[in-house]
XYZ file of C-alpha atoms in Angstrom:
434
model
C 113.569 158.872 191.156
C 113.610 158.406 187.386
C 116.625 156.571 186.013
C 118.426 158.942 183.685
C 121.634 158.298 181.764
C 124.179 160.932 182.675
C 126.806 160.256 180.042
C 127.154 159.210 176.402
C 124.089 158.492 174.285
C 123.660 154.696 174.126
C 124.857 153.066 170.899
C 121.523 151.353 170.333
C 118.589 153.679 169.611
C 115.869 153.262 172.225
C 112.547 151.749 171.182
C 110.902 155.131 171.617
C 113.393 156.618 169.161
C 112.576 153.946 166.583
C 108.826 154.486 166.874
C 109.354 158.228 166.692
C 111.445 157.867 163.515
C 108.830 155.679 161.828
C 106.065 158.095 162.796
C 108.031 161.032 161.408
C 108.749 159.159 158.179
C 105.041 158.418 157.717
C 104.076 161.825 159.174
C 101.692 160.232 161.676
C 103.379 161.800 164.717
C 101.264 164.579 166.164
C 102.993 165.796 169.338
C 102.748 162.374 170.956
C 104.123 162.900 174.459
C 104.394 159.181 175.141
C 106.797 158.501 172.291
C 108.802 161.622 173.110
C 109.137 160.469 176.707
C 110.191 156.945 175.684
C 112.711 158.312 173.200
C 114.164 160.608 175.854
C 114.035 158.438 178.996
C 114.046 154.867 177.696
C 111.536 152.179 178.600
C 110.135 153.900 181.665
C 106.624 152.530 181.091
C 106.138 149.270 179.194
C 102.396 149.889 178.809
C 103.135 152.950 176.650
C 105.084 150.782 174.221
C 102.169 148.375 173.980
C 99.926 151.199 172.684
C 102.371 153.005 170.403
C 101.975 150.858 167.320
C 98.234 151.393 167.188
C 97.933 154.962 168.454
C 101.041 156.428 166.843
C 101.089 154.659 163.470
C 98.070 152.594 162.497
C 95.141 154.759 163.628
C 96.410 157.909 161.823
C 96.963 155.844 158.650
C 93.401 154.537 158.783
C 92.196 158.150 158.979
C 94.430 158.933 156.004
C 92.619 156.213 154.067
C 95.201 153.413 153.863
C 93.561 150.108 152.975
C 93.189 147.233 155.440
C 95.672 144.966 153.662
C 98.412 147.582 153.806
C 97.644 148.287 157.474
C 97.880 144.555 158.212
C 101.272 144.188 156.498
C 102.610 147.285 158.259
C 101.341 146.028 161.611
C 103.099 142.683 161.136
C 106.260 144.457 160.001
C 106.408 146.660 163.106
C 105.819 143.698 165.426
C 108.545 141.684 163.708
C 111.136 144.477 163.744
C 110.308 145.281 167.380
C 110.861 141.678 168.522
C 113.950 141.130 166.354
C 115.546 144.348 167.531
C 115.025 143.479 171.192
C 116.768 140.143 170.682
C 119.814 142.011 169.383
C 119.790 144.687 172.089
C 119.462 142.147 174.902
C 122.303 139.892 173.715
C 124.967 141.882 171.809
C 127.086 144.309 173.803
C 128.228 147.505 172.083
C 129.762 148.977 175.220
C 132.815 150.369 173.428
C 130.885 151.974 170.588
C 129.277 155.354 170.109
C 125.891 155.962 168.467
C 127.692 157.372 165.416
C 129.630 154.122 165.069
C 126.765 151.724 165.747
C 123.871 153.321 163.863
C 125.295 153.042 160.307
C 125.887 149.320 160.873
C 122.371 148.830 162.203
C 120.898 150.758 159.270
C 122.856 148.854 156.625
C 122.624 145.325 157.998
C 119.396 145.323 160.001
C 116.924 148.128 159.299
C 117.504 148.242 155.525
C 117.174 144.463 155.335
C 113.874 144.661 157.219
C 112.676 147.430 154.898
C 113.078 145.137 151.884
C 110.753 142.724 153.654
C 107.896 145.219 153.952
C 108.372 146.420 150.358
C 108.136 142.836 149.084
C 105.034 142.247 151.193
C 103.075 145.240 149.885
C 104.251 145.356 146.252
C 101.745 144.336 143.589
C 101.658 144.051 139.803
C 99.791 147.359 139.582
C 102.602 149.416 141.082
C 105.493 151.674 140.078
C 108.558 149.941 138.705
C 110.557 148.882 141.797
C 113.883 149.463 140.019
C 112.882 153.062 139.290
C 111.455 153.514 142.791
C 114.826 152.530 144.302
C 116.938 154.303 141.690
C 119.237 156.722 143.578
C 119.151 159.081 140.582
C 115.376 159.624 140.823
C 113.011 161.067 143.419
C 110.677 158.337 144.766
C 107.686 160.680 144.784
C 108.371 161.623 141.155
C 108.487 157.936 140.171
C 105.120 157.291 141.805
C 103.450 160.330 140.223
C 104.885 159.503 136.782
C 103.548 155.959 137.129
C 100.064 157.331 137.726
C 100.038 160.079 135.064
C 102.750 162.636 135.773
C 102.875 165.312 138.442
C 101.731 168.191 136.232
C 98.776 166.255 134.857
C 97.647 164.929 138.223
C 98.116 168.230 140.010
C 96.016 170.077 137.471
C 93.375 167.325 137.464
C 93.050 167.360 141.244
C 93.028 171.159 141.492
C 91.535 172.526 138.253
C 90.458 175.835 139.801
C 93.065 178.585 139.529
C 92.290 179.466 143.150
C 93.983 176.151 144.050
C 97.173 177.015 142.176
C 99.282 176.695 145.344
C 98.054 173.158 145.972
C 98.734 172.284 142.337
C 102.289 173.617 142.602
C 102.840 171.600 145.758
C 102.465 168.403 143.722
C 105.189 169.642 141.374
C 107.471 170.431 144.321
C 106.919 166.909 145.698
C 107.998 165.460 142.360
C 111.162 167.548 142.000
C 112.264 166.864 145.579
C 112.068 170.441 146.856
C 109.242 169.723 149.308
C 108.331 166.662 151.372
C 104.538 166.348 151.605
C 102.804 166.067 154.940
C 100.108 163.453 155.443
C 97.316 166.031 155.407
C 98.461 167.446 152.056
C 98.646 163.970 150.540
C 95.115 163.233 151.693
C 93.840 166.557 150.339
C 95.457 165.856 146.958
C 94.168 162.270 146.696
C 90.641 163.161 147.808
C 90.591 165.973 145.253
C 91.895 163.661 142.513
C 89.220 161.079 143.365
C 86.617 163.817 142.974
C 87.922 165.788 139.991
C 90.141 163.402 138.021
C 89.341 161.318 134.972
C 88.094 157.747 135.341
C 91.606 156.445 134.688
C 93.106 158.813 137.234
C 90.516 157.969 139.864
C 91.329 154.279 139.463
C 94.927 155.080 140.405
C 93.977 156.773 143.680
C 94.023 153.623 145.928
C 97.477 152.722 144.659
C 98.689 156.295 144.896
C 97.541 156.427 148.511
C 99.940 153.613 149.362
C 102.869 154.346 147.032
C 103.041 158.057 147.799
C 103.123 157.248 151.491
C 105.954 154.760 151.004
C 107.810 157.203 148.741
C 107.493 159.900 151.392
C 108.807 157.530 154.074
C 111.732 156.379 151.912
C 112.696 159.972 151.138
C 112.537 160.949 154.817
C 114.664 157.993 155.926
C 117.196 158.623 153.169
C 117.629 162.248 154.226
C 117.933 161.278 157.887
C 120.460 158.523 157.090
C 122.732 160.945 155.178
C 125.579 160.430 154.314
C 124.598 156.757 153.947
C 123.138 156.042 150.511
C 120.037 154.191 151.623
C 118.687 153.176 148.221
C 122.099 151.846 147.206
C 122.037 149.700 150.351
C 118.501 148.488 149.578
C 119.535 147.591 146.021
C 122.530 145.678 147.336
C 120.242 143.608 149.561
C 118.036 142.871 146.558
C 121.010 141.827 144.410
C 122.052 139.460 147.198
C 118.640 137.819 147.033
C 117.498 139.411 150.310
C 119.913 137.051 152.067
C 119.742 137.452 155.826
C 122.887 138.794 157.472
C 124.337 137.497 160.716
C 123.767 140.832 162.397
C 124.978 139.501 165.742
C 128.355 138.560 164.272
C 128.650 141.836 162.354
C 127.910 143.918 165.440
C 130.173 141.812 167.664
C 133.125 142.202 165.304
C 132.502 145.940 165.077
C 132.329 146.156 168.877
C 135.633 144.285 169.197
C 137.274 146.652 166.737
C 135.877 149.717 168.506
C 136.946 148.280 171.856
C 140.591 148.384 170.810
C 140.536 152.074 171.690
C 139.888 151.031 175.293
C 142.424 148.194 175.508
C 144.150 149.894 178.426
C 141.019 149.364 180.559
C 141.132 145.573 180.319
C 143.745 145.040 183.018
C 142.182 147.284 185.702
C 138.735 145.887 184.899
C 140.083 142.337 185.126
C 141.237 143.035 188.678
C 137.728 144.134 189.614
C 136.193 141.127 187.915
C 138.265 138.791 190.074
C 138.403 140.787 193.288
C 134.689 141.575 193.374
C 133.329 138.176 192.442
C 129.946 137.694 194.106
C 130.626 134.135 195.226
C 134.398 133.661 195.515
C 135.503 133.374 199.183
C 137.365 136.448 200.393
C 140.475 136.770 202.544
C 141.832 139.460 204.861
C 142.865 142.518 202.883
C 140.604 141.837 199.875
C 138.270 144.695 200.736
C 141.050 147.307 200.751
C 142.595 145.855 197.580
C 139.247 146.002 195.794
C 138.736 149.594 196.938
C 142.145 150.533 195.528
C 141.351 148.731 192.263
C 138.101 150.712 191.993
C 140.011 153.961 192.425
C 142.532 152.896 189.772
C 139.766 151.931 187.334
C 137.998 155.259 187.918
C 141.228 157.118 187.142
C 141.798 155.092 183.977
C 138.237 155.801 182.834
C 138.671 159.524 183.339
C 141.820 159.453 181.214
C 140.946 157.002 178.454
C 137.122 157.045 178.334
C 136.053 160.678 178.803
C 132.714 159.984 177.085
C 131.877 157.480 179.817
C 131.038 154.501 177.588
C 132.370 152.042 180.186
C 131.342 153.975 183.261
C 128.476 151.563 183.890
C 131.081 148.947 184.858
C 132.561 151.282 187.474
C 129.145 151.985 189.017
C 128.243 148.298 188.884
C 131.361 147.209 190.749
C 131.134 150.086 193.190
C 127.651 148.805 194.004
C 129.027 145.285 194.442
C 131.791 146.547 196.717
C 129.216 148.101 199.046
C 127.049 144.961 199.008
C 130.008 142.735 199.803
C 130.894 145.206 202.564
C 127.455 144.835 204.119
C 126.428 148.409 203.200
C 123.491 147.661 200.924
C 121.796 151.033 201.358
C 124.849 152.754 199.893
C 125.032 150.221 197.065
C 121.603 151.071 195.693
C 122.475 154.427 194.110
C 125.422 152.882 192.264
C 123.166 150.168 190.890
C 120.729 152.852 189.732
C 123.517 154.435 187.734
C 124.836 151.105 186.438
C 121.399 150.133 185.106
C 120.883 153.490 183.408
C 124.362 153.650 181.889
C 124.307 150.064 180.574
C 120.797 150.293 179.094
C 120.811 149.892 175.277
C 124.564 149.371 175.517
C 125.753 146.309 177.427
C 123.705 143.493 175.867
C 123.466 140.388 178.052
C 125.524 142.112 180.765
C 122.639 144.536 181.258
C 120.463 141.603 182.306
C 123.058 140.578 184.869
C 123.220 144.100 186.293
C 119.438 144.361 186.441
C 119.164 140.960 188.113
C 121.486 142.101 190.895
C 119.765 145.490 191.154
C 116.315 143.914 191.481
C 117.518 141.457 194.103
C 119.144 144.293 196.051
C 116.026 146.467 195.852
C 113.879 143.556 196.982
C 116.239 142.811 199.849
C 116.165 146.404 201.080
C 112.388 146.493 200.852
C 112.232 150.292 200.774
C 113.104 150.850 197.109
C 109.759 150.184 195.446
C 109.949 153.111 192.959
C 113.308 151.851 191.672
C 112.035 148.286 191.589
C 108.990 149.396 189.637
C 111.223 151.122 187.066
C 113.314 147.980 186.683
C 110.192 145.902 186.234
C 108.996 148.212 183.467
C 112.334 147.913 181.682
C 112.472 144.135 181.868
C 108.900 143.811 180.578
C 109.606 146.247 177.733
C 112.662 144.233 176.688
C 110.730 140.982 176.823
C 112.653 139.572 179.788
C 109.573 139.362 182.004
C 105.973 138.694 181.010
C 103.570 141.610 181.492
C 101.048 141.143 184.303
C 97.566 140.067 183.235
C 95.912 143.014 184.944
C 98.598 145.512 183.834
C 99.209 146.655 187.405
C 102.104 149.027 187.899
C 102.732 148.091 191.515
C 105.359 145.627 192.675
C 103.543 143.122 194.822
C 104.623 141.777 198.189
C 105.252 138.244 196.947
C 107.609 139.593 194.245
C 109.622 141.500 196.844
C 109.846 138.389 199.009
C 111.131 136.338 196.073
C 113.701 138.991 195.259
C 114.804 139.192 198.898
C 115.495 135.490 198.878
C 117.181 135.767 195.500
C 119.580 138.301 197.000
C 121.092 135.607 199.210
C 121.571 133.360 196.198
C 123.401 136.056 194.269
C 125.431 137.329 197.241
C 126.111 134.351 199.541
C 127.853 135.045 202.836
C 131.063 133.260 201.826
C 131.545 135.737 198.979
C 131.441 138.841 201.178
C 134.405 140.650 202.696
C 135.589 139.085 205.926
C 136.606 142.476 207.358
C 133.068 143.856 207.188
C 130.294 143.091 209.641
C 127.520 141.280 207.795
C 123.848 141.233 208.781
C 122.631 137.916 210.133
C 119.568 137.645 207.943
C 120.112 134.598 205.750
C 116.706 133.285 204.699
C 117.481 130.578 202.175
C 117.645 131.117 198.448
C 115.233 130.102 195.752
C 116.579 127.477 193.326
C 116.355 129.757 190.245
C 117.634 133.062 188.949
C 115.558 136.103 188.059
C 116.313 135.798 184.321
């Protein structure tokens, strides 16, 4: 069974969504099913992520004619943003926020800051004026074409034959912002200019190949980020000396503010947190009290959180209740839901949920598909190292380790005294999964 979120879109964009956005901005995306699947389902296959940077972005740009130095800088940029983003996603919880609330903050304080880094890396002396390029009153493509020789001059030089009038007019439409060029049209224009232009114009072609691509990407991102004023944000970062923001603090404060709308859930959740502790010794009546607290929390969620932003906590603690009751088979489906609903939402708590889910799946021994999905997710988020041979299977020794880990996470003294518990204690390993 594939883990699928069944409620609100997670506040953090998935990695597949980020790669898809970059590919659309650069127009290198050509019906790539892998990136569409990762954007839709999440990190269902870590090996797909490993290939996306090359197959989705870099290889098409080499075919376009981008130079090796630019490809190198872009490659390093993608790797850096990928790793930095995962550190944020895996530590900062945004469980009370919607995508509409979280994304503007991420764009302004993380993605825009990173964009300044790549612009600084690729900019040279022989380039358009950066102030004009980032001027909100101008079209980036117009700035680049004017730097080279003007859109009308270059369009006519590249396509001197009247039969190519449409292609010539396309260049004008790029400059006035009425049409966003596709990668194929840019290549056609630049190849034609290299063939038909003057010596001075031909010398501009290598630079145009890079700057037009960046101008196209900037224009695409700015239109997608509407109503945010992306170039104003970029200029603000530059005026601040490209000073790095404490994105963790900014997001945490925003999450606290957003969480005020769900203040009424704190008390019923607090009861679950105490009553369903994995290790705290239980007394007679605790099982029934915890069951009643779960029902109360579910009712409060239905009333105060109709979008289901905190529903992962309900599924998580329902799963715990069944484990502590000795009904592990029934717990598994709730852990499936808890993992899916907390993914790209719950920060460090997601790791805790996944740790319990993996231990439970290993203990049951008959949940290999689910365990395989969890393994893919943890590798994709950098929480586990990828296997050397890139095998998809979960091996027997891993299941045995997880089975033993289960008894460390759910010791007998923490389970409900009213429920019959299986006599299968095997001794726990002296470490946690993460």
